[in-house]
Amino acid sequence: MSILWLSLGFGLVTASILALSSVGLSLQFGVTNYINFAYGAFLSLGMLLTWTLTRPLHLPFWLGAALTIPICGLVAVVVDRVVLEPFVRRGGNLLYLLIVTFGLSLILDNIMQAAWGVGFFRFAVGQGADLHLGPFQFTVAQLVIIGVAAAVMVGVHLLLTRTRLGKAMRAMSDNPALARVSGIDTKRVTMSTWFLSGCLAGAAGIALALNIVSFQTTSGDDLLFVVFAAVILGGIGQTYGAMLGALVIGVVTEVSAVYVGSAYKSDVAFLILVVVLLVRPQGLIPALGKA
Amino acid sequence: MSPILVYLATLVVYFFIYNIFGFGLNIQFGYAGILDFAFITFMAVGGYLYGAAALPHETPGSQIYYVLGLSWSFPLALLLGILGAGAVGALVGLIALKRLRSDYLAIVTLASGTLIYGVIGNFTRLFDGWEGLMGVPQPFTGALNLNANTFVLFFVLVSGVIMAILWFFANRLYRSPLGRAMRAVREDIDVAEAYGKNAFKLRMTAMVIGCIYAGIGGALTIAFITALAPAGWSTGETFVIWALLLIGGRGNNLGAVVGSFLVAVLFTEATRYLPAIGGNPNLIPDLRNIVIGVLLIVTLRFRPQGLVPEPKTNFFAVPLTSRVLRRVRHEEVVGA
Amino acid sequence: MPEATPVDRGTPILQLDQVVRSFGGVRAVDGCSFSIDRGSLTALIGPNGAGKSTVVNLVAGALKPDAGSIVYGGVDITGVVSHRIAGRGLIRTFQLSREFARMTVLENLVVVARGQSGESLFNALLRPRLCRREDRVLVERAIDVLDRFGLAAQRDMYAGDLSGGQKRLVELARAVMSEPELLILDEPMAGVNPALIDLLGGHIESLCRNGITVVMVEHNLEIVERICDHVVVMALGRTLATGVMSDLRSNSEVVRAYLGERLDEPTVR
Ligand SMILES: Nc1ncnc2c1ncn2[C@@H]1O[C@H](COP(=O)(O)OP(=O)(O)O)[C@@H](O)[C@H]1O
Ligand SMILES: [Mg+2]
């Protein structure tokens, strides 16, 4: 029984990491309507930048992380402006944008590999002491991850419901043509969305690195399918759906790891992805108004 | 025999094999619009099955594990590779092609590729895990009494003939009513369905044929270099094939040939012997991948049709009855 | 022009019974029933958002109804997938022109011909002469159709490079090429100039004369009155009335829902 509680706890941690990353991917999809296959590279960038800032450059961990997150956001904006927007503006086939983001993921991966090398990295901060909370057991780092993710989810909710930017993002997500004619500055909203998406990816990367302790330049890509599974399960482009999907996928993969072994966690996520695509491709919360 | 000649012959074999990959991906993407981001996986399936069938039974206690071990001849092992790659392709297609959204399709192929990569790497008993298969016997060497050098020359012939046959059938498919229907699905899947085309079946056909091409290329690869390990078919390799097809010109098999010459042979070989920079042996391959990626994106941006664009279908290559011909000539004269 | 085939005019070819389809909370089609007579030229009219395009999608199998039944040619086709329905001779066009952009105009026509034996893998790869023989016939027929639609000069252009009006013509020519029994046109004249409207109207009339049953979704009541023999009026996902135009003008409900408004102005719901 205790192993089940333990894995349920791990599930919450994984769900938190997934929630950060899924919401970032989903927000961007909602506004721009294409999937970013280079998203995993942004997770890796978050880990590696924080590592560089805190290990060779000796910044305190919180400062390194705080600097990394907006840098990831800026990189995402630059990538969008320089590489992706020209294709969006040209219009036409969505296929080519997908190929471009796929190519971008390889470019970014190889840039990171050339810059950081192929070895394993770890942060200076460890996991901290084990804490017992009722039947659960978490490390300090894991509790921080859960806390930060929960705070960010509340923040995203407030952003979407209370701010002009958030309302504009939702409008663009619901009906881009209508949003454009009703005077929304779509360029600014798109840029802000990419910035947010990059920030969330960076934060998710740092959280992932804290949780898995030792990481590589490819660690972000290793999580990508699990993120896709969460996003599609929740209903693609649906921010709250992504949170729900992250929770389900996080808990299910960790609990099932007790039975099938932890090497097959991502295979379990893949299985869920396949079942969802075959049975309910619109996800748990289907996007209204989008065919 | 001169080592230069053997080296060049080796390059020609690679060129031919990459042509086959280019045709296969072209059938999937250029004909039917399928975003297959796991193309290299099907190459691996064909290659491993060929290798495992061609190898002798595994030696007990050797710490090298693999299935089959049947000492099969080239044609039989090749056939197994074809069937395996086609079957795995059909399985992935069954999931990926049911749903019409192209981004889901891309996700499923990419995820399937990653999954199969992990399975082959982790299940050591299948194809010796991350070590991969080694020492696959080179075909025909015994029967034709070939040495290491003459084998390379002979293999130019083998791969060349197979490549030519596959090119011929790829072109025939393109021009056929079947290929035409595939292109209609590529252009607009809903409209094609509305005119009675079974898009699932058409895309499935393209998917499986493309995977068979990949499998044949994989079998030829392992037969030629005698080894195959997961490191040789990472996602980056799929990207090389995408780059060669899109830079050469999607929808056009000649484009695939031009692309495979420029990207897979010329560029890769030109950078192969650059000295390692700063003592980092991975830097050159990393830079190579970056350049290929940038080239691909720049091509899509400024010359989306590729170097050798897809030609317009000219139906007047189809002999028409005299009445139509007469009218066509008449129009040419009066300039209607 | 193929010979006019004698058709069994007057018997229903398509019957919708209490068809329902909603998107999320929106009931786009809410208990829609009507029947189309064989050989007729029927207009499906109604304000924007009335559910006309959704009905077309439901009949053609692009969407599945939540409830109700659709019978075509005496066979229940409710929920049958679109390519099967098309295979039975029910062809539809889309509200926005959707040509096969990177195929030539001639190819756009040839590809839609039904029952091509070269679409089987075996024939495609191993019987090229059979394919060529069939293609020759199809190309001839396509050239005839293109001539009729005044598109002979555009034959070898990419369909994506045509003007908006030409695309509308190709759309209709392509539908003709597929030899439909029932042709459903979703706003075939949207966004084209008055001269082209007359031209398209003439073509549609002559299709009907040649034995094809035509249903067209249309906003332009003038052309509807001129060429259509029946009208189905939809509003809020339901059939409001059916009949001939002159009767409907005196139907106060119809007038209120639709005819009273400026016709070229989209109705905001
Ligand atoms: N795919 C869809 N998803 C959500 N709502 C839809 C979809 N298609 C149509 N609708 C809604 O259904 C209603 C009817 O639309 P439609 O059939 O296009 O009307 P019409 O063709 O008569 O103008 C509209 O309110 C529209 O917003
Ligand atoms: Mg409509």
Coordinates of C-alpha atoms in Angstrom, one line a residue, chain A residues 41 44-45 47-49 51-52 56 106-121 215-218, chain B residues 277-278 280-288 290:
Chain A
A41 CA 14.4 21.9 -27.0
S44 CA 16.4 21.5 -22.4
L45 CA 17.4 25.1 -22.8
M47 CA 17.9 23.2 -17.7
L48 CA 21.1 24.0 -19.4
L49 CA 21.0 27.7 -19.0
W51 CA 23.1 24.9 -15.0
T52 CA 25.5 27.4 -16.6
P56 CA 30.2 27.7 -13.8
L106 CA 17.0 19.3 -34.5
I107 CA 18.8 22.6 -35.1
L108 CA 18.3 23.7 -31.5
D109 CA 19.2 20.2 -30.1
N110 CA 22.5 20.2 -32.1
I111 CA 23.3 23.8 -31.1
M112 CA 22.9 22.8 -27.5
Q113 CA 24.9 19.7 -28.0
A114 CA 27.7 21.6 -29.6
A115 CA 27.6 24.2 -26.9
W116 CA 27.2 22.0 -23.8
G117 CA 28.5 18.7 -25.0
V118 CA 27.0 15.2 -24.6
G119 CA 27.7 14.5 -20.9
F120 CA 25.3 14.5 -18.0
F121 CA 24.7 17.6 -15.8
F215 CA 20.1 15.4 -17.2
Q216 CA 21.3 15.7 -20.8
T217 CA 20.8 18.1 -23.7
T218 CA 18.1 15.6 -24.9
Chain B
I277 CA 37.5 21.2 -33.7
G278 CA 38.7 21.9 -30.2
N280 CA 35.4 17.7 -29.6
P281 CA 34.6 14.8 -32.0
N282 CA 30.9 15.6 -31.9
L283 CA 31.2 19.1 -33.0
I284 CA 31.5 18.4 -36.8
P285 CA 28.4 16.1 -36.9
D286 CA 26.5 18.7 -34.8
L287 CA 27.4 21.5 -37.1
R288 CA 26.5 19.3 -40.1
I290 CA 22.6 22.4 -38.0

